[in-house]
Amino acid sequence: MSVLLTLCVVLLPLATPGQGARRWEPCTDLRPLDILAEAVPPDGSARGISVTRVQGALGLQLSAAAPHAISFPASRIFVRCDLFPEEFSIVVTLKPPSLPPKKNEYLFSVVAEGPDALLLGLRYSPSRLHFLFLREDAAGAWQTRVSFRSPALMDSQWHTLVLAVSEDSFSLTMDCGVPVDITADVPFPATLSMQGARFFIGSRRRTKGLFTGLVRQLVLLPGSDATAQLCPCRNADIVLSIPPVLQGLTGRPADNEVLKYPYETNMKVTLGSQPPCTKVEDAQFWFDAGQKGLYLCVGSEWVSVLAAKEKLDYVEEYQSLHTNSETLGLEVFIIPETGLFMATANRKTTSAIYKWVDGKFVAYQDIPTQQAQSWRHFTIGRKVFLAVANFDPNEKGQEFSVIYKWSQRKRRFTPYQRVPTHSARDWEAFEVAGEHFLAVANHREGDNHNINSVIYKWNPTTRLFEPNQTIATCGAYDWEFFTVGPYSFLVVANAFNGTSTKVQSHLYVWLLGSFQLFQSFLTCGAADWEVFRIGDRVFLAVANSHSYDVEMQVQNDSYVINSVIYELNVSAQMFVKFQEITTCSALDWEFFSVGEDYFLVVANSFDGNTFLVNSIIYRWQGYEGFVAVHSLPTFGCRDWEAFRTAAGSYLVYSSAKEPLSRVLRLRTG
């Protein structure tokens, strides 16, 4: 600001009335210049953008198909002269995506039209925010970069950044926190010309470096530090100016959000056991000291306004469940008005169903099976079904899997339909456009692993499942169905092609009445896919079990390999590698949550020497990904299931090497 004030003093005599001089005006108005509003029409109809609401706030999502569509000439805002202000603030509100190491994305840039030279830009990486500008002197021109550490950006939350620049002083404030100040060796130029330049939002006029997150605000404020005008305020509400298309309510505050700044009011808080909630107590508070919760009387109900956050403290063994034989798969499910059940897929000729009674699983029903691999529970209307994947043929050499239906009268599952299968490993039940489907993972036919797996469709007339589509698979082990917006996906875990476990597993998308190939992943003996969501982010985790090729010698460490977590990149329209985790012949992933924390547990089965290996619970740590927090002794662990009752949260795992499954209780505090 000092340079502008000095300039005003020097030019003041020239602007004195009566002396015939034109009144001096600064290069730009000292008002917020909404860069987003300049680039985006009021109705948001520009090509290459979409409006998305996340956590109550509206933001713009850019498309990789049109990286330079959101741009405008600099002359539109630099109307009096073509010099960029020497002192200014840049305010940006964004929800950054998670980026792999060494990846950079541009929030905005100013590029010279002719030589494609970057005059000015703001970009970020997983650990830093970089401000770039072009500096010229008699020796020539070079690009200068000022970098700030920003490890807290990629936590799936909205953030507002204020970058204030004055000569060689650069200051970054995030979410009205403590500013980070840097004094650079090279000052920002006093005469950075914008003549013939162009602003690009979320890019540098090319697809590489395209911003894949959400942006809500991008404002240039000449001549001052904008922090004083903005703070204090909530992250998504720190606003100087936003485009008309993004204006509107930002939604209610996050659940149980504590007010960050003091307010005073007269209120009454009742302590002790729960009091009545009537018109007399309306708008009064009750604090439950035992549960550490604060409640507000609204009408006739106590509504929770502040509750202690549930945290996972440790895991304890709760029940040892002796099974008919080794258990290869588990399925926990609820039958309405009947209770919680668990089906075990047992190696020998009898599998079992258990019911949760008085806080324990107790034997409920035995079902004949042929080396059952897994169960799948599903419903069609009010009908309740269980499908078992049989690996072996029966005593007559017939190979089929069986769908069972719950009999409300008998209170038992009864055989409903036999389905021809080939060493079936898994069933997946799903619904698309109101129609019901079952997909079977056929593992092999004789010694041939390269066979078709089948998708069956429910015929409401015959009330049977009928073949609808075949998909070529290689030693298929697992199917996983999920949806993203209006799109339906089905991913298969291919484990072995007859010579190698290093094969492509495929992701299919539902188009025009059938599943079409969408993306392929190189996997190593893939045994399981797990899809899960954290906020608005979608992840796919694959359990890789074994790295083997007929031409290589057997090595013990070929079981200790990386399993992979992928994340959906909406802009790129594909899943990209997010994290690799070392596992020991992993056979299953299970995702679960406790309070506001998210977890993944892996079934480690064999390390090349012993089946007595630890399975690991990983906790979601934001930009760090999943971090190991609990190590659980397991023996030939095959499958994990998470479930919850009124008494708490539990995990149960099965062993493929002993007739014993174990229920673990998640202790919270």
XYZ file of C-alpha atoms in Angstrom:
669
model
C 0.000 0.000 0.000
C 2.934 2.318 0.707
C 3.879 2.569 -2.988
C 0.352 3.546 -3.965
C 0.212 6.203 -1.214
C 3.554 7.639 -2.294
C 2.361 7.757 -5.880
C -0.789 9.591 -4.807
C 1.273 12.226 -2.961
C 3.538 12.768 -5.969
C 0.637 13.153 -8.371
C -1.605 15.161 -6.048
C -0.571 18.623 -7.450
C -1.386 17.410 -10.964
C -4.923 16.615 -9.902
C -5.664 19.927 -8.188
C -8.870 21.480 -9.571
C -8.363 24.499 -11.732
C -4.966 23.437 -13.048
C -6.429 21.645 -16.107
C -5.016 18.186 -15.244
C -7.019 14.912 -15.494
C -7.743 13.380 -12.080
C -5.434 10.415 -11.389
C -7.059 6.956 -10.882
C -5.356 3.760 -9.751
C -4.730 0.850 -12.140
C -7.594 -1.141 -10.651
C -10.422 -0.270 -8.320
C -9.658 -0.982 -4.682
C -12.565 -3.419 -4.524
C -12.796 -7.199 -4.691
C -12.449 -8.466 -8.263
C -14.401 -11.716 -8.505
C -12.319 -13.808 -10.925
C -14.775 -16.723 -10.864
C -17.716 -14.457 -11.692
C -15.820 -13.084 -14.683
C -15.287 -16.592 -16.069
C -18.621 -18.233 -15.238
C -22.002 -17.021 -16.566
C -24.598 -16.167 -13.879
C -26.574 -19.315 -14.702
C -23.472 -21.539 -14.687
C -24.067 -22.668 -18.262
C -20.410 -22.529 -19.341
C -18.976 -25.618 -21.037
C -16.676 -27.706 -18.889
C -18.084 -26.968 -15.418
C -20.731 -28.352 -13.095
C -22.113 -27.103 -9.789
C -21.837 -29.502 -6.845
C -23.070 -29.167 -3.263
C -20.771 -30.731 -0.648
C -21.087 -30.298 3.121
C -23.790 -27.687 2.572
C -21.714 -25.420 0.292
C -21.894 -25.043 -3.481
C -18.692 -25.312 -5.539
C -17.582 -25.566 -9.164
C -16.213 -28.838 -10.576
C -14.056 -28.491 -13.708
C -14.018 -30.975 -16.572
C -10.840 -32.513 -17.981
C -12.477 -32.427 -21.405
C -12.251 -28.620 -21.541
C -9.195 -27.517 -19.524
C -9.091 -23.999 -20.988
C -12.841 -23.386 -21.245
C -13.033 -21.384 -18.009
C -10.972 -18.352 -18.920
C -11.240 -14.674 -19.851
C -8.915 -11.908 -21.096
C -7.134 -9.913 -18.400
C -8.252 -6.695 -20.090
C -11.736 -7.353 -18.765
C -10.711 -6.422 -15.210
C -7.619 -4.286 -15.906
C -9.538 -1.520 -17.662
C -7.512 1.580 -16.733
C -4.054 0.145 -17.296
C -2.495 -3.227 -17.895
C -0.311 -3.538 -14.782
C -1.026 -6.132 -12.130
C -1.207 -4.475 -8.667
C 2.019 -4.533 -6.695
C 0.165 -5.073 -3.404
C -2.839 -7.366 -3.272
C -4.593 -10.350 -1.685
C -5.875 -13.487 -3.378
C -8.771 -15.205 -1.579
C -9.689 -18.748 -2.585
C -12.238 -21.114 -1.015
C -11.734 -24.691 -2.145
C -12.212 -28.328 -1.330
C -9.017 -29.955 -2.635
C -8.872 -33.581 -3.727
C -6.323 -35.998 -2.354
C -3.269 -36.035 -4.611
C -0.510 -38.621 -5.008
C 3.040 -37.493 -4.195
C 4.710 -35.114 -6.675
C 1.335 -34.266 -8.296
C 0.551 -30.552 -8.757
C -2.723 -28.842 -9.665
C -3.328 -25.194 -10.589
C -5.972 -23.131 -8.818
C -5.576 -20.379 -11.404
C -2.983 -18.908 -13.749
C -2.389 -15.849 -15.881
C -0.742 -16.775 -19.182
C 0.643 -14.537 -21.922
C -1.190 -15.240 -25.175
C 1.755 -15.393 -27.552
C 4.696 -17.314 -26.062
C 2.484 -19.203 -23.572
C 4.578 -17.782 -20.713
C 3.219 -18.139 -17.172
C 2.974 -14.621 -15.747
C 1.273 -15.539 -12.495
C -0.100 -18.708 -10.928
C -1.237 -20.462 -7.786
C -0.874 -24.251 -7.546
C -0.726 -26.833 -4.816
C 0.765 -30.271 -4.175
C 0.119 -32.759 -1.339
C 2.475 -30.849 0.963
C 2.856 -27.300 -0.386
C 1.083 -24.316 -1.873
C 3.127 -22.535 -4.543
C 2.736 -18.929 -5.714
C 4.537 -18.319 -9.019
C 5.233 -15.091 -10.866
C 7.414 -13.824 -13.702
C 10.204 -11.410 -12.796
C 12.036 -9.307 -15.390
C 15.082 -7.046 -15.251
C 17.949 -6.038 -17.500
C 19.394 -9.564 -17.340
C 16.207 -11.133 -18.667
C 13.068 -12.837 -17.361
C 12.754 -15.781 -15.000
C 10.034 -17.482 -13.012
C 10.030 -17.148 -9.230
C 8.250 -19.474 -6.803
C 7.252 -18.823 -3.182
C 6.208 -22.030 -1.389
C 4.174 -22.531 1.793
C 3.807 -25.823 3.614
C 0.151 -26.930 3.571
C -0.159 -30.434 5.047
C -3.722 -29.904 6.326
C -5.387 -29.083 3.019
C -6.414 -32.566 1.839
C -8.780 -33.596 4.622
C -12.014 -33.592 2.566
C -13.088 -30.263 4.100
C -13.662 -26.778 2.721
C -10.789 -24.355 3.307
C -10.335 -20.650 2.649
C -6.845 -19.357 1.888
C -5.785 -15.721 1.890
C -2.485 -14.960 0.151
C -1.351 -11.393 0.844
C 1.532 -9.931 -1.187
C 3.445 -6.695 -0.654
C 6.824 -6.293 -2.374
C 9.037 -9.047 -0.852
C 6.519 -9.958 1.883
C 4.268 -12.978 1.280
C 1.718 -14.116 3.885
C -0.644 -17.127 3.818
C -3.616 -17.452 6.193
C -5.746 -20.600 6.190
C -9.238 -20.605 7.710
C -8.569 -17.453 9.715
C -5.721 -19.172 11.544
C -2.227 -17.958 12.339
C -0.643 -16.490 9.190
C 2.591 -17.922 7.767
C 4.920 -15.123 6.643
C 7.782 -15.419 4.166
C 10.243 -12.714 3.171
C 11.501 -13.609 -0.296
C 14.803 -12.726 -1.886
C 12.981 -11.581 -5.005
C 10.113 -9.081 -4.538
C 6.919 -9.190 -6.524
C 7.386 -6.963 -9.602
C 5.976 -3.443 -9.542
C 5.314 -3.523 -13.288
C 3.951 -6.946 -14.257
C 2.170 -6.272 -17.545
C -1.159 -7.969 -18.268
C -1.256 -6.810 -21.869
C -2.513 -9.639 -24.076
C -2.696 -12.024 -21.072
C -5.525 -14.356 -20.122
C -6.827 -15.721 -16.790
C -7.380 -19.502 -16.604
C -9.396 -20.993 -13.751
C -8.152 -24.347 -12.440
C -5.523 -24.865 -15.125
C -2.531 -23.524 -17.015
C -4.325 -23.733 -20.373
C -3.633 -27.463 -20.614
C -5.016 -30.730 -19.260
C -1.919 -31.478 -17.162
C -2.249 -29.861 -13.758
C -6.039 -29.431 -14.026
C -7.692 -28.758 -10.663
C -9.863 -31.792 -9.798
C -11.404 -30.514 -6.571
C -14.149 -27.963 -5.949
C -13.680 -24.179 -5.934
C -16.204 -21.778 -4.419
C -14.436 -18.431 -4.312
C -11.531 -16.850 -6.189
C -11.123 -13.128 -5.571
C -8.366 -10.600 -6.233
C -8.352 -7.688 -3.788
C -5.859 -4.975 -4.861
C -4.037 -2.872 -2.333
C -4.717 -4.593 0.994
C -4.557 -7.710 3.141
C -8.049 -9.249 2.974
C -7.685 -11.152 6.255
C -9.023 -8.300 8.375
C -12.184 -8.133 6.265
C -12.880 -11.863 6.451
C -12.036 -13.158 9.901
C -13.384 -14.581 12.100
C -15.763 -16.817 10.142
C -16.513 -20.479 9.285
C -14.491 -22.033 6.468
C -17.106 -22.200 3.698
C -18.646 -18.860 4.773
C -15.444 -16.784 4.524
C -16.676 -14.725 1.610
C -15.602 -11.539 -0.146
C -17.465 -12.365 -3.321
C -18.833 -15.503 -4.982
C -20.442 -15.963 -8.425
C -24.251 -15.769 -8.627
C -24.482 -19.445 -9.556
C -22.938 -20.387 -6.178
C -24.925 -17.992 -4.050
C -27.423 -19.422 -1.634
C -27.522 -21.022 1.770
C -24.454 -23.016 2.700
C -26.592 -25.447 4.664
C -26.779 -26.165 8.337
C -23.632 -26.338 10.470
C -21.995 -29.714 10.863
C -23.564 -31.968 13.483
C -22.526 -31.168 17.054
C -20.425 -28.245 15.893
C -19.208 -26.180 18.848
C -19.447 -22.416 18.488
C -15.940 -21.096 17.921
C -16.577 -17.582 19.210
C -18.262 -16.448 22.449
C -21.932 -15.543 22.573
C -23.898 -14.631 25.672
C -27.457 -15.569 26.550
C -29.597 -16.496 29.531
C -30.322 -20.201 29.630
C -31.153 -22.934 32.116
C -29.368 -26.307 32.123
C -30.750 -29.280 34.081
C -28.356 -31.921 35.401
C -29.015 -35.503 36.490
C -31.408 -38.100 35.101
C -33.608 -37.298 32.143
C -36.297 -34.743 33.105
C -39.672 -34.429 31.376
C -39.822 -32.439 28.135
C -43.071 -30.445 28.056
C -44.145 -26.902 27.219
C -42.738 -25.833 30.584
C -39.241 -27.089 29.667
C -39.428 -25.974 26.021
C -36.111 -24.434 24.815
C -34.343 -25.537 28.011
C -31.212 -27.723 28.144
C -30.481 -30.976 29.910
C -26.917 -32.267 30.384
C -26.519 -36.037 30.696
C -23.291 -36.375 32.679
C -23.179 -40.166 32.247
C -23.311 -40.100 28.448
C -21.614 -36.681 28.199
C -24.424 -35.316 26.042
C -26.234 -31.959 25.914
C -29.911 -32.011 24.875
C -32.467 -29.337 23.995
C -36.190 -29.699 24.712
C -38.062 -29.190 21.434
C -41.815 -29.794 21.589
C -41.972 -33.032 23.565
C -38.548 -34.514 22.666
C -34.992 -34.046 23.918
C -32.866 -33.368 20.844
C -29.116 -33.994 20.996
C -27.116 -30.834 20.296
C -23.732 -31.890 21.652
C -22.565 -35.452 22.202
C -19.250 -36.991 23.141
C -17.588 -38.412 20.046
C -17.260 -42.180 20.071
C -13.660 -43.338 19.639
C -12.191 -46.810 19.179
C -9.952 -47.512 22.180
C -9.098 -51.182 21.769
C -10.403 -54.528 20.535
C -11.149 -57.419 22.899
C -12.077 -61.046 22.272
C -15.773 -61.471 23.025
C -16.850 -64.954 21.848
C -15.162 -68.082 20.514
C -17.598 -69.735 18.139
C -16.946 -73.424 17.407
C -18.105 -74.222 13.872
C -18.910 -77.461 11.999
C -15.556 -77.233 10.183
C -13.166 -74.627 8.855
C -15.078 -71.518 7.739
C -14.360 -69.879 4.374
C -16.940 -67.122 4.463
C -19.308 -65.228 6.756
C -22.509 -63.275 6.153
C -24.169 -61.222 8.910
C -27.717 -60.057 8.220
C -30.984 -59.016 9.824
C -34.440 -60.498 9.223
C -37.032 -57.883 10.202
C -39.040 -58.714 13.323
C -36.960 -61.872 13.745
C -33.416 -60.902 14.660
C -29.728 -60.779 13.749
C -28.201 -63.840 12.064
C -24.840 -65.051 10.753
C -24.325 -67.712 8.061
C -21.023 -69.600 7.981
C -19.710 -71.206 4.770
C -17.998 -74.341 6.022
C -15.476 -76.566 4.260
C -17.212 -79.893 4.918
C -20.724 -80.970 3.929
C -22.649 -78.918 6.466
C -22.746 -75.171 6.891
C -24.610 -73.367 9.649
C -26.740 -70.368 10.536
C -26.396 -68.740 13.932
C -28.732 -66.321 15.684
C -27.740 -63.504 18.053
C -29.390 -64.341 21.384
C -28.654 -62.545 24.667
C -25.485 -61.019 23.291
C -24.030 -64.204 21.739
C -24.265 -66.203 18.528
C -26.019 -69.543 19.099
C -26.585 -72.387 16.612
C -29.896 -71.997 14.775
C -29.952 -74.121 11.582
C -27.675 -76.520 9.689
C -27.735 -76.542 5.868
C -26.061 -79.181 3.622
C -23.403 -77.631 1.347
C -20.474 -78.773 -0.811
C -17.310 -77.022 0.435
C -19.221 -73.741 0.653
C -17.163 -70.638 -0.079
C -19.543 -67.815 0.784
C -23.140 -66.783 1.483
C -25.068 -63.785 0.154
C -28.201 -62.404 1.826
C -30.657 -60.341 -0.213
C -34.320 -59.414 -0.386
C -36.865 -59.039 -3.176
C -39.848 -57.163 -1.841
C -40.680 -58.859 1.452
C -39.001 -62.138 0.443
C -35.713 -62.945 2.229
C -33.117 -65.107 0.438
C -29.715 -66.670 1.123
C -27.509 -67.899 -1.742
C -24.605 -70.252 -1.095
C -21.610 -70.627 -3.437
C -20.669 -74.331 -3.546
C -17.158 -75.167 -4.715
C -17.420 -78.956 -5.046
C -19.956 -81.222 -6.806
C -22.295 -83.378 -4.753
C -22.013 -87.145 -4.302
C -23.652 -87.657 -7.728
C -21.097 -85.458 -9.457
C -23.631 -82.660 -9.961
C -22.229 -79.159 -9.612
C -24.622 -76.423 -8.524
C -25.136 -73.706 -5.948
C -28.398 -73.164 -4.079
C -30.668 -70.226 -3.295
C -32.628 -70.582 -0.035
C -35.767 -68.669 0.947
C -36.820 -67.741 4.460
C -40.056 -69.418 5.514
C -41.922 -67.171 7.902
C -44.076 -70.114 8.991
C -41.223 -72.555 9.638
C -38.802 -69.860 10.786
C -36.151 -71.628 8.706
C -34.431 -71.260 5.346
C -35.731 -73.757 2.796
C -34.281 -74.660 -0.664
C -35.745 -72.443 -3.383
C -33.662 -72.751 -6.589
C -30.631 -74.695 -7.818
C -28.275 -72.797 -10.121
C -25.578 -74.570 -12.243
C -22.140 -73.194 -11.251
C -18.477 -74.148 -11.666
C -16.414 -74.129 -8.456
C -18.349 -71.044 -7.369
C -16.503 -68.678 -5.081
C -18.970 -65.827 -4.538
C -22.459 -64.456 -5.143
C -23.297 -60.762 -5.475
C -26.893 -59.532 -5.307
C -27.887 -56.114 -6.613
C -30.659 -54.062 -8.136
C -30.529 -51.934 -11.306
C -33.461 -49.820 -12.488
C -35.883 -51.746 -10.285
C -34.757 -55.177 -11.524
C -32.986 -57.759 -9.354
C -29.795 -59.597 -10.332
C -27.414 -62.251 -8.971
C -23.835 -62.567 -10.226
C -21.848 -65.756 -9.572
C -18.050 -65.910 -9.629
C -17.217 -69.194 -11.371
C -13.625 -70.036 -10.413
C -12.784 -72.948 -12.747
C -14.229 -75.858 -14.688
C -11.939 -78.825 -14.205
C -8.447 -77.405 -14.711
C -9.646 -74.547 -16.911
C -9.742 -71.232 -15.049
C -10.634 -69.143 -18.122
C -14.386 -69.603 -18.135
C -17.532 -67.493 -18.040
C -19.115 -66.169 -14.898
C -22.847 -65.542 -15.139
C -25.240 -62.746 -14.198
C -28.760 -63.974 -13.478
C -31.891 -61.831 -13.596
C -35.027 -62.294 -11.510
C -38.092 -63.088 -13.586
C -41.126 -61.818 -11.652
C -43.426 -64.049 -13.729
C -41.673 -67.369 -13.098
C -40.234 -66.096 -9.790
C -36.884 -67.612 -10.690
C -33.433 -66.333 -11.568
C -32.598 -66.793 -15.250
C -29.271 -66.283 -17.116
C -29.026 -62.723 -18.413
C -25.347 -62.125 -19.298
C -22.054 -64.024 -19.304
C -18.698 -62.370 -18.629
C -15.323 -64.005 -19.322
C -13.318 -64.338 -16.087
C -9.990 -65.882 -14.994
C -10.290 -67.843 -11.781
C -12.932 -65.411 -10.528
C -12.968 -65.041 -6.747
C -15.309 -62.161 -5.932
C -17.881 -59.724 -7.356
C -18.603 -56.289 -5.880
C -21.474 -54.024 -6.967
C -21.756 -50.298 -6.260
C -23.273 -47.119 -7.632
C -21.877 -43.634 -8.232
C -24.617 -41.130 -8.910
C -26.860 -42.615 -11.625
C -24.239 -45.166 -12.730
C -24.089 -48.831 -11.654
C -20.770 -50.699 -11.524
C -19.704 -54.328 -11.075
C -16.072 -55.283 -10.437
C -14.622 -58.808 -10.536
C -11.554 -60.128 -8.708
C -9.719 -62.395 -11.167
C -7.220 -64.608 -9.324
C -5.560 -67.005 -11.800
C -5.464 -67.601 -15.567
C -3.906 -71.074 -15.445
C -0.284 -69.898 -15.562
C -0.071 -66.740 -13.469
C -1.844 -64.843 -10.703
C -0.780 -61.530 -12.297
C -3.922 -60.918 -14.312
C -6.282 -58.061 -15.096
C -9.330 -57.658 -12.893
C -12.093 -55.729 -14.598
C -14.617 -53.040 -13.669
C -17.848 -52.960 -15.668
C -20.487 -50.232 -16.000
C -24.174 -50.786 -16.774
C -25.006 -49.341 -20.192
C -27.980 -50.031 -22.454
C -29.148 -53.079 -20.547
C -25.855 -54.882 -19.914
C -22.476 -54.496 -18.227
C -19.723 -53.048 -20.442
C -15.983 -52.917 -19.678
C -15.078 -49.623 -17.978
C -11.567 -50.081 -16.521
C -8.968 -52.807 -15.860
C -6.579 -53.241 -12.905
C -3.439 -55.396 -12.759
C -3.897 -57.612 -9.684
C -2.002 -60.535 -8.091
C -4.300 -63.347 -7.078
C -7.117 -60.902 -6.327
C -9.433 -62.445 -3.729
C -11.717 -59.580 -2.737
C -12.885 -56.085 -3.640
C -14.285 -53.687 -1.040
C -15.978 -50.447 -2.046
C -16.427 -47.697 0.532
C -17.079 -43.981 0.813
C -15.552 -41.305 3.015
C -17.503 -38.084 2.648
C -18.076 -37.639 -1.086
C -14.993 -39.698 -2.008
C -15.346 -43.226 -3.447
C -12.667 -45.890 -2.898
C -12.029 -49.455 -4.109
C -9.686 -51.751 -2.167
C -8.378 -55.008 -3.644
C -6.969 -57.861 -1.543
C -3.997 -59.395 -3.410
C -3.233 -62.884 -2.155
C -0.283 -64.353 -4.086
C 2.293 -63.468 -6.721
C 2.883 -66.613 -8.764
C 3.916 -67.624 -12.273
C 4.546 -71.177 -13.519
C 7.934 -70.116 -14.861
C 9.176 -68.803 -11.527
C 10.293 -70.850 -8.560
C 8.054 -70.883 -5.513
C 9.187 -68.208 -3.092
C 7.874 -67.706 0.424
C 7.858 -63.920 0.091
C 5.511 -64.161 -2.898
C 2.652 -64.088 -0.373
C 3.862 -60.851 1.272
C 2.804 -58.387 -1.394
C 0.996 -55.069 -1.689
C -2.743 -54.766 -1.744
C -4.017 -51.554 -3.294
C -6.617 -48.882 -2.543
C -7.925 -46.926 -5.541
C -9.909 -43.679 -5.490
C -12.401 -42.483 -8.079
C -11.176 -39.407 -9.956
C -14.411 -37.925 -11.256
C -12.705 -35.546 -13.678
C -10.553 -38.285 -15.206
C -13.530 -40.687 -15.083
C -11.420 -43.528 -13.711
C -10.090 -45.012 -10.490
C -6.506 -44.005 -9.693
C -4.076 -45.618 -7.251
C -4.395 -43.964 -3.824
C -2.394 -46.176 -1.434
C -0.508 -49.474 -1.319
C -0.501 -51.551 1.884
C 1.742 -54.570 2.461
C -0.369 -57.641 3.269
C 0.228 -61.364 3.848
C -1.846 -63.317 1.332
C -4.792 -60.980 1.913
C -8.179 -62.618 1.319
C -10.642 -59.959 2.479
C -11.076 -56.261 3.302
C -13.846 -54.977 5.573
C -14.689 -51.281 5.984
C -16.418 -49.993 9.117
C -16.800 -46.838 11.173
C -16.822 -45.972 14.856
C -18.232 -42.558 15.647
C -16.610 -40.172 13.178
C -13.612 -42.447 12.495
C -13.260 -44.798 9.519
C -11.415 -48.130 9.501
C -10.310 -50.962 7.218
C -9.445 -54.417 8.520
C -7.560 -56.905 6.346
C -7.694 -60.703 6.533
C -4.018 -61.745 6.427
C -3.930 -65.519 5.955
C -0.362 -66.716 5.238
C 3.122 -65.167 5.152
C 4.872 -68.002 3.266
C 5.884 -69.825 6.458
C 2.906 -69.922 8.800
C -0.838 -69.323 8.880
C -0.462 -67.740 12.316
C -0.156 -64.125 11.189
C -1.596 -60.867 12.455
C -4.499 -59.224 10.701
C -4.405 -55.427 10.898
C -6.944 -52.661 11.519
C -6.114 -49.419 9.679
C -7.596 -46.029 10.566
C -8.317 -43.252 8.060
C -5.952 -40.347 8.733
C -6.971 -37.928 5.963
C -4.078 -36.945 3.751
C -1.928 -39.709 5.325
C -4.368 -42.342 4.062
C -4.916 -45.463 6.179
C -2.514 -46.022 9.093
C -2.169 -49.265 11.102
C -3.611 -48.886 14.630
C -4.412 -52.431 15.860
C -2.727 -55.794 15.294
C -4.955 -58.841 15.812
C -3.573 -62.412 16.149
C -5.397 -64.636 13.621
C -4.904 -68.156 12.278
C -5.566 -68.657 8.560
C -7.926 -65.673 8.577
C -10.379 -65.868 5.664
C -13.174 -63.331 6.132
C -14.185 -60.350 8.290
C -17.649 -58.987 9.000
C -18.527 -55.872 11.012
C -21.896 -55.531 12.730
C -23.620 -53.454 15.376
C -26.237 -54.220 18.016
C -27.849 -52.092 20.681
C -25.033 -53.174 22.999
C -22.170 -51.978 20.787
C -20.004 -52.633 17.739
C -18.350 -55.949 16.847
C -16.061 -57.678 14.363
C -16.164 -61.379 13.579
C -13.584 -63.325 11.582
C -13.477 -66.850 10.201
C -10.552 -69.259 10.004
C -9.910 -71.472 6.976
C -7.488 -73.578 9.067
C -9.439 -74.415 12.230
C -13.149 -74.942 13.094
C -13.265 -71.790 15.171
C -14.489 -68.284 14.431
C -14.046 -65.401 16.842
C -16.217 -62.418 17.702
C -14.327 -59.308 18.805
C -15.874 -56.358 20.620
C -14.829 -52.819 19.782
C -14.311 -50.965 23.044
C -15.030 -47.271 22.698
C -14.505 -44.304 24.950
